[in-house]
Amino acid sequence: MKPVSSWGRLSAEPHRVVELHDPFIVKDFLSHGPLPGLAYGMGRSYGDVCLNPGGTLWVTTRLNHFMAFDDRAGRLVCEAGVLLRDIQRLAVPRGWMLPVTPGTQLVTVGGAIANDVHTKNHHVMGSFGDHVRNLTLIRTDGEVIRCGPNERSDWFAATVGGLGLTGVIIQAEIQLRRVAGPWLETEIVPYGNLDEFFRLADDSEADWEHTVSWIDCISGGGGRGLFLRGNPTSPGNLPEPKGCNVTVPFVPPFSLVNRLSLRLFNMAYYHAKKRRAGRAVRHYEPFFYPLDNVLEWNRMYGPKGFFQYQCVVPRKVGKIAIQTILKEISRSGDGSFLAVLKTLGNRQSIGMLSFPQPGVTLALDFPNKGTHTYKLLERLDAIVYEAKGRLYPAKDSRMPKQLFELGYPRLKEFLKYRDPGISSGFSRRVMGG
Amino acid sequence: MKGKRRIVVVGATSAIASHCARLWLENQPSDLTLVGRNAQRTDRVASDLKVRSPESLIRVVCADFLDPEVITTTVENIFQSGDVDIVLIAHGSLPEQVRCQNDLKACCQALNINGVSPVLFAEAFAKQMAKSNHGTIALIGSVAGDRGRKSNYVYGAGKGLITRYAQGLQHRFAHSRVKVVLIKPGPTDTPMAADLKDKGTKLAPVEKVAKEIVEGIEAGRPVIYTPRKWWLIMMVIQHLPAFVFNKLNI
Ligand SMILES: Cc1cc2nc3c(=O)[nH]c(=O)nc-3n(C[C@H](O)[C@H](O)[C@H](O)COP(=O)(O)OP(=O)(O)OC[C@H]3O[C@@H](n4cnc5c(N)ncnc54)[C@H](O)[C@@H]3O)c2cc1C
Ligand SMILES: NC(=O)c1ccc[n+]([C@@H]2O[C@H](COP(=O)([O-])OP(=O)(O)OC[C@H]3O[C@@H](n4cnc5c(N)ncnc54)[C@H](OP(=O)(O)O)[C@@H]3O)[C@@H](O)[C@H]2O)c1
């Protein structure tokens, strides 16, 4: 048993850690052992969907082999522990790219499927599961299930966004998309309030593949921010940026994120970026994965860790709900380091428990200050509940059961596909087992 | 024009070796032969490398690693299709020390797979490379072969055999174009070290170790400690007087 944390570093409970390194004997590993298990990729989820305190974690990162790549059709078959970074680096020089990647590329294919991750281009590309042609799942009873959108599609719908609870994905076939190269034409547009944000979002959807915004949830509370949009482009041969990693070298004894630093950061960020507003050609890595060069940045929140809070609320009530949330945060005196506001496209996700749905999504993070923070998040829950929204399990470590049930009406249908030998901190909390 | 560089990896399914192969193919498409004991596992590595480097030629050979005759014919067959530029001999297995003490069969297997088998492979390659006066033989030993210690001396003895053997081979080929490289990794994050990892030993990332091996072979270094700090650590450990060394619980 050894302590394992997820990205939010809120806990470090003991787990029995087993590394799956040979895909041909995964079955034997899953069927052994008296404790319930759970697949664990890169642990980039913030809360407890990837944790199983007191139980087994099957670490998948050694299942990191490519299996086949059809260069003409852009179809890649790979093991589930392959990192999205490795796919990008393989595919981009050959004119292909993953259609959907989250804000960090240091995640596994299995993790990306199990959380059905989405990104800035949701209105065009949907979520990760939309590009999976098929996957292979191994259950703890040894059954092997191959499924896809046209083959045992019920299993597919349960497994995409299924939070690892239907079995262990060992391989998948992914449809990549064509690109001319690694470059994007990008633009930063400052906005002064939420009305302007929604107008920008609506105006940009037709012509821009990527849209997202950073919103300042401290100064003013009025909802000023910076709208970022981008399109793939081919500017000829620009030099690739030199990747240079810095690491937060140790966990500081207290959170470096406090009221003062937040206020300063938010102000500095807003003005620095505002000055650089306008158009620019950028490489996909800093555009898609702005924090990947700061390794272990999650340490800056100190030993108590931090919460992420990501909700999506329907568009009809979007403005008022977001406004209320922002007010609540500014009233609490707590603020979020990076608050991200984005509209999601008008499409339903494949997965029974996939997070993305039409509306507007807000993602926030808060240093863990115990009861104070829990209270604030409960007040935000009430707003989301009222708006008939939902929270993102990948970011969650505390949502109440009722909020989960309200947000995910297909839960009952999903439960039939659960693997009885698999359980997570999250499932025990919101599904009762 | 010279054809593709010819590389052979023995024990190709090893995490360290397969990462070396990834780097070699990333540098330039090559003619690569993977030798393993199990076809399914070796094919898995071959498919991965084929996706990474479609222009490379990748062949898979399966063999019994403990049979001298099989080793002879396997290596002869490899040379049938031309000279070899680099061979990396990578296989090995970390046994439970206590088990080796109590079960001589386990002890014998550990000595064979970690010491005798790599040496036989190297000897077979040496014979062929001597004929063409060309090629590099790289063997993976271990820092564990530098000084025996109670927690893993059977494994260490196997690795020590490789060390002594490589020295002799370097001496033999000193005035030729055949190069011999001895690689001594420290604890590295691979399936072999899963138990060490569980016990909390700090392990070097396999990508880093593979990179240093590939660069070291390229530079023709006779001995590669990787990560490099292990050179210093082992220097100290080798020179500790017995009365100090015997107090260490390592
Ligand atoms: C900086 C940062 C930015 C992020 N940005 C975004 C974003 O823009 N959009 C977004 O959607 N998410 C985002 N995320 C969240 C992240 O993309 C997801 O949490 C992702 O699922 C993590 O993948 P992982 O490999 O680390 O999986 P883990 O976190 O280890 O596991 C996630 C879930 O997948 C399951 N799982 C993992 N592997 C398998 C497998 N082989 N078979 C079955 N189940 C498996 C686990 O059981 C768990 O339920 C971000 C995270 C970070 C740290
Ligand atoms: N990892 C470390 O900490 C460390 C430290 C110092 C030295 N080394 C050395 O580095 C080399 C590579 O090991 P690794 O760390 O990459 O470990 P690994 O991934 O576990 O690889 C071990 C390799 O040895 C092969 N092997 C084991 N027993 C065999 C047998 N009886 N017959 C044939 N092949 C056998 C395995 O083949 P299968 O896939 O068929 O099982 C596999 O290719 C080894 O020589 C090891 O001793 C490792």
Tab-separated table of N, CA and C in Angstrom, chain A residues 1-2 17 19 21-24 62-69 71 76-77 79 85-86 90 94, chain B residues 15 18-19 22 40-41 44-45 47-54 189-191 194 197-198 206-207:
chain	number	residue	atom	x	y	z
A	1	MET	N	0.839	-1.200	0.000
A	1	MET	CA	0.000	0.000	0.000
A	1	MET	C	0.874	1.249	0.000
A	2	LYS	N	0.552	2.175	-0.858
A	2	LYS	CA	1.267	3.448	-0.762
A	2	LYS	C	0.334	4.603	-1.090
A	17	VAL	N	-0.848	-0.451	-5.501
A	17	VAL	CA	-0.575	0.017	-6.859
A	17	VAL	C	-0.005	-1.112	-7.710
A	19	GLU	N	1.153	-2.060	-11.632
A	19	GLU	CA	1.383	-1.517	-12.970
A	19	GLU	C	1.084	-2.585	-14.013
A	21	HIS	N	1.806	-3.918	-17.394
A	21	HIS	CA	2.821	-3.641	-18.410
A	21	HIS	C	2.717	-4.541	-19.626
A	22	ASP	N	1.939	-5.605	-19.498
A	22	ASP	CA	1.846	-6.548	-20.606
A	22	ASP	C	0.378	-6.715	-20.973
A	23	PRO	N	-0.041	-6.188	-22.137
A	23	PRO	CA	-1.463	-6.216	-22.483
A	23	PRO	C	-2.025	-7.637	-22.579
A	24	PHE	N	-1.138	-8.620	-22.790
A	24	PHE	CA	-1.632	-9.986	-22.992
A	24	PHE	C	-2.004	-10.675	-21.690
A	62	ARG	N	2.238	2.025	-18.675
A	62	ARG	CA	3.193	1.191	-19.423
A	62	ARG	C	2.540	0.546	-20.649
A	63	LEU	N	1.240	0.680	-20.740
A	63	LEU	CA	0.565	0.216	-21.966
A	63	LEU	C	0.691	1.365	-22.967
A	64	ASN	N	1.937	1.609	-23.378
A	64	ASN	CA	2.228	2.839	-24.115
A	64	ASN	C	2.716	2.567	-25.529
A	65	HIS	N	2.222	1.491	-26.127
A	65	HIS	CA	2.679	1.146	-27.474
A	65	HIS	C	1.650	1.535	-28.536
A	66	PHE	N	2.154	2.102	-29.623
A	66	PHE	CA	1.307	2.266	-30.803
A	66	PHE	C	1.120	0.901	-31.435
A	67	MET	N	-0.008	0.698	-32.124
A	67	MET	CA	-0.253	-0.605	-32.725
A	67	MET	C	-0.338	-0.528	-34.243
A	68	ALA	N	-0.979	0.493	-34.767
A	68	ALA	CA	-1.057	0.658	-36.219
A	68	ALA	C	-1.443	2.087	-36.536
A	69	PHE	N	-0.961	2.576	-37.656
A	69	PHE	CA	-1.342	3.913	-38.090
A	69	PHE	C	-1.560	3.887	-39.597
A	71	ASP	N	-1.800	6.050	-42.484
A	71	ASP	CA	-1.361	7.396	-42.817
A	71	ASP	C	-2.337	8.120	-43.743
A	76	LEU	N	-5.487	5.822	-36.060
A	76	LEU	CA	-4.437	5.319	-35.185
A	76	LEU	C	-5.011	4.296	-34.219
A	77	VAL	N	-4.345	3.150	-34.115
A	77	VAL	CA	-4.716	2.181	-33.086
A	77	VAL	C	-3.583	2.174	-32.065
A	79	GLU	N	-2.413	1.457	-27.612
A	79	GLU	CA	-2.769	0.990	-26.279
A	79	GLU	C	-3.275	2.173	-25.451
A	85	ARG	N	0.272	13.486	-25.774
A	85	ARG	CA	1.468	14.178	-26.255
A	85	ARG	C	2.194	13.339	-27.305
A	86	ASP	N	2.312	12.051	-27.039
A	86	ASP	CA	3.050	11.191	-27.967
A	86	ASP	C	2.301	11.029	-29.284
A	90	LEU	N	3.754	12.319	-32.887
A	90	LEU	CA	3.842	11.364	-33.997
A	90	LEU	C	3.085	11.902	-35.211
A	94	ARG	N	3.184	14.404	-39.729
A	94	ARG	CA	2.630	13.681	-40.875
A	94	ARG	C	1.315	14.286	-41.343
B	15	ALA	N	12.044	-2.710	-21.360
B	15	ALA	CA	11.618	-1.313	-21.439
B	15	ALA	C	12.799	-0.421	-21.826
B	18	SER	N	13.625	-1.145	-25.575
B	18	SER	CA	12.657	-0.673	-26.569
B	18	SER	C	12.659	0.855	-26.640
B	19	HIS	N	12.977	1.512	-25.524
B	19	HIS	CA	13.109	2.968	-25.593
B	19	HIS	C	14.367	3.371	-26.364
B	22	ARG	N	13.353	3.121	-29.935
B	22	ARG	CA	12.545	4.278	-30.357
B	22	ARG	C	13.451	5.451	-30.722
B	40	GLN	N	4.616	-12.956	-29.387
B	40	GLN	CA	3.559	-11.974	-29.190
B	40	GLN	C	4.107	-10.675	-28.582
B	41	ARG	N	4.924	-10.832	-27.547
B	41	ARG	CA	5.469	-9.643	-26.887
B	41	ARG	C	6.457	-8.899	-27.777
B	44	ARG	N	4.699	-6.957	-30.433
B	44	ARG	CA	4.104	-5.731	-29.872
B	44	ARG	C	5.096	-4.572	-29.997
B	45	VAL	N	6.361	-4.836	-29.675
B	45	VAL	CA	7.387	-3.797	-29.782
B	45	VAL	C	7.617	-3.449	-31.249
B	47	SER	N	5.479	-3.618	-33.783
B	47	SER	CA	4.388	-2.796	-34.329
B	47	SER	C	4.523	-1.353	-33.878
B	48	ASP	N	4.872	-1.169	-32.625
B	48	ASP	CA	5.038	0.193	-32.107
B	48	ASP	C	6.121	0.933	-32.902
B	49	LEU	N	7.235	0.249	-33.125
B	49	LEU	CA	8.344	0.902	-33.822
B	49	LEU	C	8.000	1.162	-35.284
B	50	LYS	N	7.219	0.253	-35.848
B	50	LYS	CA	6.815	0.425	-37.251
B	50	LYS	C	5.946	1.674	-37.410
B	51	VAL	N	5.060	1.909	-36.435
B	51	VAL	CA	4.231	3.118	-36.503
B	51	VAL	C	5.119	4.353	-36.365
B	52	ARG	N	6.099	4.270	-35.472
B	52	ARG	CA	6.964	5.433	-35.253
B	52	ARG	C	7.870	5.704	-36.442
B	53	SER	N	8.249	4.661	-37.148
B	53	SER	CA	9.216	4.841	-38.229
B	53	SER	C	8.857	3.927	-39.395
B	54	PRO	N	7.861	4.352	-40.201
B	54	PRO	CA	7.383	3.484	-41.280
B	54	PRO	C	8.468	3.153	-42.303
B	189	ASP	N	13.073	3.012	-13.817
B	189	ASP	CA	11.636	2.756	-13.744
B	189	ASP	C	11.168	1.864	-14.894
B	190	THR	N	11.295	0.560	-14.710
B	190	THR	CA	10.846	-0.426	-15.709
B	190	THR	C	10.111	-1.542	-14.959
B	191	PRO	N	9.438	-2.421	-15.683
B	191	PRO	CA	8.727	-3.511	-14.994
B	191	PRO	C	9.646	-4.314	-14.072
B	194	ALA	N	9.668	-3.084	-10.484
B	194	ALA	CA	8.366	-2.808	-9.861
B	194	ALA	C	8.420	-2.976	-8.339
B	197	LYS	N	10.212	-0.145	-6.705
B	197	LYS	CA	9.353	1.043	-6.730
B	197	LYS	C	8.358	0.993	-5.584
B	198	ASP	N	7.783	-0.199	-5.383
B	198	ASP	CA	6.824	-0.376	-4.303
B	198	ASP	C	7.451	-0.072	-2.947
B	206	VAL	N	12.874	5.867	-17.527
B	206	VAL	CA	13.468	5.002	-18.539
B	206	VAL	C	13.861	5.810	-19.788
B	207	GLU	N	13.120	6.877	-20.062
B	207	GLU	CA	13.438	7.701	-21.236
B	207	GLU	C	14.829	8.316	-21.096
